[in-house]
Coordinates of C-alpha atoms and ligand atoms in Angstrom, one line a residue:
M659 CA 202.0 143.3 -0.8
R660 CA 205.2 141.2 -1.0
R661 CA 205.3 141.0 2.8
T662 CA 201.7 139.7 2.9
A663 CA 202.6 137.0 0.4
M664 CA 205.6 136.0 2.4
A665 CA 203.6 135.8 5.7
A666 CA 201.0 133.7 3.9
L667 CA 203.7 131.3 2.7
L668 CA 205.1 131.1 6.2
V669 CA 201.7 130.3 7.7
L670 CA 201.2 127.6 5.0
A671 CA 204.6 126.0 5.6
T672 CA 203.9 126.0 9.4
L673 CA 200.5 124.4 8.9
R674 CA 202.1 121.8 6.6
L675 CA 204.7 121.0 9.3
V676 CA 202.1 120.7 12.0
H677 CA 200.0 118.5 9.8
A678 CA 203.0 116.3 9.0
A679 CA 203.8 115.9 12.7
A680 CA 200.2 115.0 13.5
A681 CA 200.3 112.4 10.8
E682 CA 203.2 110.7 12.5
V683 CA 203.6 108.7 15.7
R684 CA 207.1 108.2 17.1
F685 CA 207.1 104.8 18.7
Y686 CA 210.0 103.7 20.9
N687 CA 209.7 99.9 21.7
W688 CA 211.8 97.0 22.9
S689 CA 213.8 95.4 20.0
D690 CA 212.2 92.3 18.4
Y691 CA 208.9 93.0 20.0
L692 CA 206.5 93.9 17.2
P693 CA 205.9 92.4 13.7
A694 CA 206.4 95.1 11.0
A695 CA 203.0 94.1 9.4
V696 CA 201.2 95.6 12.4
L697 CA 202.6 99.1 11.8
E698 CA 202.0 98.8 8.0
R699 CA 198.3 97.9 8.7
F700 CA 198.0 100.8 11.2
T701 CA 199.3 103.3 8.6
A702 CA 197.1 101.8 5.8
E703 CA 194.0 102.1 8.0
T704 CA 194.6 105.5 9.6
G705 CA 197.0 107.3 7.3
I706 CA 199.3 107.9 10.3
R707 CA 202.9 107.0 9.7
V708 CA 204.9 105.4 12.5
R709 CA 208.5 106.4 13.1
Y710 CA 209.7 103.2 14.9
S711 CA 212.9 102.8 16.9
T712 CA 214.0 100.3 19.5
Y713 CA 215.9 99.8 22.7
D714 CA 217.3 96.8 24.6
S715 CA 216.7 97.9 28.2
N716 CA 214.4 100.0 30.4
E717 CA 217.5 101.9 31.5
A718 CA 218.4 102.9 28.0
M719 CA 214.8 104.1 27.2
Y720 CA 214.6 105.9 30.5
A721 CA 217.9 107.7 30.1
K722 CA 216.9 108.9 26.6
L723 CA 213.5 110.2 27.8
K724 CA 215.1 112.0 30.8
L725 CA 217.6 113.6 28.4
L726 CA 214.8 114.7 26.1
R727 CA 212.6 115.9 29.0
A728 CA 210.0 113.3 28.1
Q729 CA 209.8 114.7 24.5
G730 CA 210.9 113.1 21.3
Y731 CA 208.6 110.1 21.5
D732 CA 204.8 109.6 21.5
L733 CA 204.7 106.0 22.7
V734 CA 207.1 103.9 24.9
V735 CA 206.9 100.4 26.5
P736 CA 208.4 100.4 30.0
S737 CA 208.2 97.4 32.3
T738 CA 206.1 97.6 35.4
Y739 CA 208.8 98.9 37.7
F740 CA 209.7 101.7 35.3
I741 CA 206.1 102.7 34.8
D742 CA 206.0 103.2 38.6
R743 CA 209.2 105.3 38.6
M744 CA 208.4 107.3 35.5
R745 CA 204.8 108.2 36.6
Q746 CA 206.1 109.4 39.9
E747 CA 208.7 111.5 38.2
G748 CA 206.1 113.1 36.0
L749 CA 207.5 111.6 32.8
L750 CA 204.2 110.1 31.7
R751 CA 201.0 111.6 30.5
P752 CA 197.7 110.3 31.9
L753 CA 195.8 108.2 29.4
E754 CA 192.3 109.2 28.2
R755 CA 190.4 106.0 28.7
S756 CA 187.4 107.2 26.6
R757 CA 189.8 107.1 23.6
L758 CA 190.7 103.4 24.2
P759 CA 187.5 101.4 23.5
N760 CA 189.5 98.2 23.0
F761 CA 190.8 98.5 26.6
R762 CA 187.7 96.3 27.5
H763 CA 189.4 93.3 26.0
L764 CA 192.2 93.2 28.6
D765 CA 192.2 90.5 31.2
P766 CA 191.3 92.1 34.6
R767 CA 194.0 90.0 36.2
H768 CA 196.6 92.2 34.6
L769 CA 195.0 95.5 35.5
D770 CA 195.0 97.9 38.4
K771 CA 198.3 96.8 39.8
P772 CA 200.2 98.7 42.5
F773 CA 202.7 100.0 39.9
D774 CA 199.9 102.0 38.3
P775 CA 196.6 101.9 40.2
G776 CA 193.6 102.2 37.9
N777 CA 195.9 102.1 34.9
R778 CA 195.9 105.8 34.7
Y779 CA 199.2 105.9 32.8
S780 CA 199.7 102.5 31.2
V781 CA 198.1 99.7 29.4
P782 CA 199.6 96.1 29.4
Y783 CA 201.3 95.1 26.1
L784 CA 202.9 91.7 26.7
W785 CA 204.0 89.8 29.8
G786 CA 206.3 86.8 30.4
T787 CA 208.9 85.0 32.4
T788 CA 212.7 84.8 32.7
G789 CA 214.2 81.3 32.9
I790 CA 217.1 79.2 31.7
A791 CA 217.8 78.1 28.1
L792 CA 219.8 74.9 27.7
N793 CA 221.0 73.0 24.7
T794 CA 220.4 69.4 25.6
A795 CA 222.8 68.2 22.9
R796 CA 225.6 69.8 25.1
Y797 CA 224.2 69.7 28.7
D798 CA 222.2 67.2 30.6
P799 CA 218.9 69.0 31.7
A800 CA 218.6 66.6 34.6
R801 CA 221.6 68.3 36.2
V802 CA 220.2 71.8 35.9
S803 CA 217.2 72.7 38.0
G804 CA 218.0 76.2 39.2
W805 CA 219.8 79.5 38.8
A806 CA 222.4 78.2 41.3
D807 CA 223.6 75.5 38.8
L808 CA 224.8 78.2 36.4
W809 CA 227.8 78.7 38.8
R810 CA 229.1 75.2 37.9
P811 CA 232.5 74.9 36.2
E812 CA 231.1 73.2 33.0
F813 CA 229.5 76.6 32.0
R814 CA 232.9 78.4 32.0
R815 CA 232.8 81.2 29.4
G816 CA 229.6 79.7 28.0
L817 CA 226.7 81.6 29.4
L818 CA 224.5 84.4 28.0
L819 CA 222.9 86.8 30.4
A820 CA 220.3 89.4 29.6
N821 CA 221.7 93.0 29.4
D822 CA 219.3 93.8 32.2
M823 CA 220.5 95.0 35.5
R824 CA 217.5 94.1 37.7
E825 CA 217.1 90.7 36.1
V826 CA 220.7 89.8 36.6
F827 CA 220.6 91.0 40.2
Q828 CA 217.4 89.0 40.7
I829 CA 219.4 85.8 40.0
G830 CA 222.0 86.7 42.6
L831 CA 219.4 87.7 45.2
R832 CA 217.2 84.6 44.7
V833 CA 220.1 82.2 44.9
L834 CA 221.0 83.7 48.2
G835 CA 217.4 83.3 49.4
Y836 CA 216.5 87.0 49.2
S837 CA 213.7 88.8 47.4
G838 CA 214.7 89.8 43.8
N839 CA 213.4 93.3 44.8
S840 CA 215.6 93.7 47.9
T841 CA 216.4 97.3 48.9
N842 CA 218.7 96.1 51.7
P843 CA 222.2 97.4 51.0
G844 CA 223.9 94.4 52.7
Q845 CA 221.8 91.9 50.6
I846 CA 222.5 93.9 47.4
R847 CA 226.2 93.8 48.2
Q848 CA 226.1 90.1 48.8
A849 CA 224.3 89.6 45.5
Y850 CA 227.0 91.6 43.7
E851 CA 229.7 89.4 45.3
K852 CA 227.8 86.3 44.3
L853 CA 227.4 87.5 40.7
R854 CA 231.1 88.4 40.6
M855 CA 231.8 84.7 41.0
L856 CA 229.5 84.0 38.1
M857 CA 231.3 86.3 35.7
P858 CA 234.0 83.7 34.6
N859 CA 231.1 81.7 33.2
V860 CA 229.5 84.6 31.3
R861 CA 230.4 85.0 27.7
V862 CA 228.0 87.7 26.7
F863 CA 225.3 90.1 27.8
N864 CA 222.6 90.4 25.2
S865 CA 219.0 91.5 25.2
D866 CA 218.6 92.4 21.6
A867 CA 218.3 89.1 19.9
P868 CA 219.6 86.3 22.2
Q869 CA 217.9 83.6 20.2
V870 CA 220.2 84.2 17.3
L871 CA 223.2 83.2 19.4
Y872 CA 221.4 80.2 20.7
V873 CA 220.1 79.1 17.3
T874 CA 223.5 79.5 15.6
G875 CA 225.1 77.3 18.3
E876 CA 227.3 80.1 19.6
I877 CA 225.7 79.8 23.0
D878 CA 224.4 76.7 24.7
A879 CA 223.1 77.9 28.0
G880 CA 222.0 81.0 29.8
M881 CA 219.2 83.3 30.9
I882 CA 216.4 83.9 28.4
W883 CA 213.0 85.6 28.1
N884 CA 210.3 83.0 27.4
G885 CA 209.3 84.4 23.9
N886 CA 212.9 84.2 22.8
A887 CA 213.0 80.7 24.2
Y888 CA 210.0 79.5 22.3
R889 CA 211.3 81.0 19.1
T890 CA 214.7 79.4 19.7
Q891 CA 213.0 76.0 20.1
L892 CA 211.2 76.4 16.8
E893 CA 214.5 76.6 15.0
A894 CA 216.7 74.5 17.4
P895 CA 214.4 71.8 18.9
G896 CA 217.3 70.6 21.2
F897 CA 216.8 73.6 23.4
V898 CA 214.7 73.4 26.6
Y899 CA 213.3 76.2 28.6
L900 CA 213.7 75.6 32.4
Y901 CA 211.9 77.3 35.2
P902 CA 214.5 77.6 37.9
R903 CA 213.6 76.0 41.3
E904 CA 214.3 79.3 43.1
G905 CA 211.5 80.9 41.1
C906 CA 211.5 82.5 37.7
G907 CA 211.5 86.2 37.0
L908 CA 208.1 87.7 36.0
W909 CA 207.6 90.9 34.1
M910 CA 205.1 92.9 32.1
D911 CA 205.8 95.6 29.6
N912 CA 203.2 98.4 29.1
L913 CA 202.3 101.0 26.6
A914 CA 202.6 104.6 27.9
I915 CA 202.7 108.1 26.5
P916 CA 205.6 110.4 27.6
A917 CA 204.5 113.6 29.3
G918 CA 206.0 115.7 26.4
A919 CA 204.6 113.7 23.5
G920 CA 204.0 115.8 20.5
N921 CA 201.2 113.6 19.1
P922 CA 199.2 112.2 22.0
D923 CA 196.2 111.8 19.7
G924 CA 198.1 109.6 17.3
A925 CA 199.5 107.7 20.3
H926 CA 196.0 107.0 21.7
R927 CA 195.0 105.7 18.2
L928 CA 198.0 103.4 18.0
I929 CA 197.4 102.1 21.6
D930 CA 193.8 101.3 20.8
F931 CA 194.9 99.6 17.5
L932 CA 197.4 97.4 19.4
L933 CA 194.6 96.5 21.8
R934 CA 192.4 95.2 19.0
P935 CA 192.1 91.4 19.5
D936 CA 193.2 90.5 16.0
I937 CA 196.2 92.7 16.3
A938 CA 197.1 91.6 19.8
R939 CA 196.8 88.0 18.6
L940 CA 199.1 88.7 15.7
I941 CA 201.7 90.2 18.1
A942 CA 201.5 87.2 20.5
E943 CA 201.7 84.7 17.6
T944 CA 204.8 86.4 16.2
T945 CA 206.7 87.2 19.3
R946 CA 205.5 84.1 21.2
Y947 CA 205.1 86.2 24.4
A948 CA 201.9 86.1 26.4
S949 CA 199.2 88.6 25.6
P950 CA 197.3 90.2 28.5
N951 CA 194.4 90.6 26.0
A952 CA 191.7 88.0 27.0
E953 CA 190.0 88.1 23.7
A954 CA 193.2 87.7 21.7
V955 CA 194.2 84.8 24.0
R956 CA 190.8 83.1 23.2
Q957 CA 191.6 83.4 19.5
L958 CA 195.1 81.9 19.8
P959 CA 195.7 78.4 18.5
A960 CA 195.5 75.9 21.4
E961 CA 199.1 74.9 20.6
L962 CA 200.3 78.3 21.8
R963 CA 197.8 79.0 24.5
D964 CA 198.5 75.6 26.2
N965 CA 202.2 75.9 25.8
P966 CA 203.8 76.3 29.3
V967 CA 206.8 78.2 27.8
M968 CA 204.4 80.9 26.6
Y969 CA 201.7 80.6 29.3
P970 CA 203.3 79.3 32.6
T971 CA 201.2 77.2 35.0
D972 CA 199.7 78.7 38.2
E973 CA 202.3 76.9 40.2
I974 CA 205.2 78.5 38.2
L975 CA 203.5 81.9 38.6
E976 CA 203.2 81.5 42.3
K977 CA 206.9 80.8 42.7
G978 CA 207.9 83.7 40.4
E979 CA 208.4 87.3 41.4
Y980 CA 207.5 90.4 39.5
T981 CA 210.2 93.1 39.4
T982 CA 209.1 96.2 41.4
D983 CA 210.6 99.7 41.7
V984 CA 213.3 99.7 44.4
G985 CA 213.3 103.5 44.9
E986 CA 216.6 105.0 46.0
A987 CA 218.3 101.6 46.1
V988 CA 218.5 101.7 42.3
T989 CA 221.6 103.8 42.7
L990 CA 223.3 101.0 44.6
Y991 CA 222.2 98.5 42.0
T992 CA 223.5 100.7 39.2
H993 CA 226.9 101.2 40.9
Y994 CA 227.4 97.4 41.4
W995 CA 226.1 96.7 37.8
E996 CA 228.8 99.0 36.4
W997 CA 231.5 97.2 38.5
L998 CA 230.2 93.8 37.4
K999 CA 230.3 94.6 33.7
A1000 CA 233.7 96.3 34.0
G1001 CA 235.0 93.1 35.7
E1002 CA 235.6 94.7 39.0
Ligands
LIG1671 N1 212.6 91.5 23.0 C1 212.1 92.3 24.0 C2 211.7 91.4 25.2 C3 211.2 92.3 26.3 C4 211.1 91.4 27.5 N2 210.6 92.2 28.7 C5 211.6 92.9 29.3 C6 211.6 92.7 30.8 C7 212.7 93.6 31.4 N3 213.0 93.2 32.7

């Protein structure tokens, strides 16, 4: 009798645990990339809690997922080139499109790309550019038109670079006239040598909240993602965002479900919620990054939609280059990146 009661209690406790897990989505996103109000609304509307944590680079997110064998999180936001790599390595779970009715709001121009044909594994979240931030109170913008200018002596110990291996190497490669996605060992080596010469001008690597350093006046020039640039300008109007003459970096970050996610149902519900035009609009308005959601863009105030920092012109886009997966060459990049950051 006592044994039966114990067994019943155990079953009850297990059911409670299963229920609690199903009522929670573990969302691992880039830092400073989602207003808290969005998750509060999601929980209020669905009863599903969100355990939210953040990362500052694709590499950090990828390393953690590898370590956890694609478990531990229900939703992640890799950039294009990491979606490609992660889906090929079996780290992502195919999406169930029938559970994403709001997918229809996405602009077809951002869909069905080579990194994920047919969007089987990913849904675009936000996209943007990487350019140069410059405090015009300190530097003359007429003298800075490209990445190559960052090597000049007046920037000594003054620059901020993103803590982003591929983006930093893209600068070195583009300045040398190569593709930012080179897989040629000689070119990658030359980019490393070139970047070594830039290091005396670099004060800090930061991808978490670079605008804080710009706004507080600690940093007057450097690399920046356009949403951060826009928000810097709101608080420090002396800053300009420049599209380098060599071409800016282009990127897109995408919602995806890890292969070992414990709550794929909750993850699908959260993805669909984030695709709702009013929510996608709120995200774009707060982060000042471009939304791939056509309906949300239609709803944006013209002041944002027509702002070239947030939505670059076609000419800028044509000169820019999206980061793509470089396959095995990533080992070489990683090797030189470690040397660079160690000052070797
Ligand atoms: N604050 C998060 C901004 C994310 C920008 N996209 C990342 C691109 C990585 N190359």
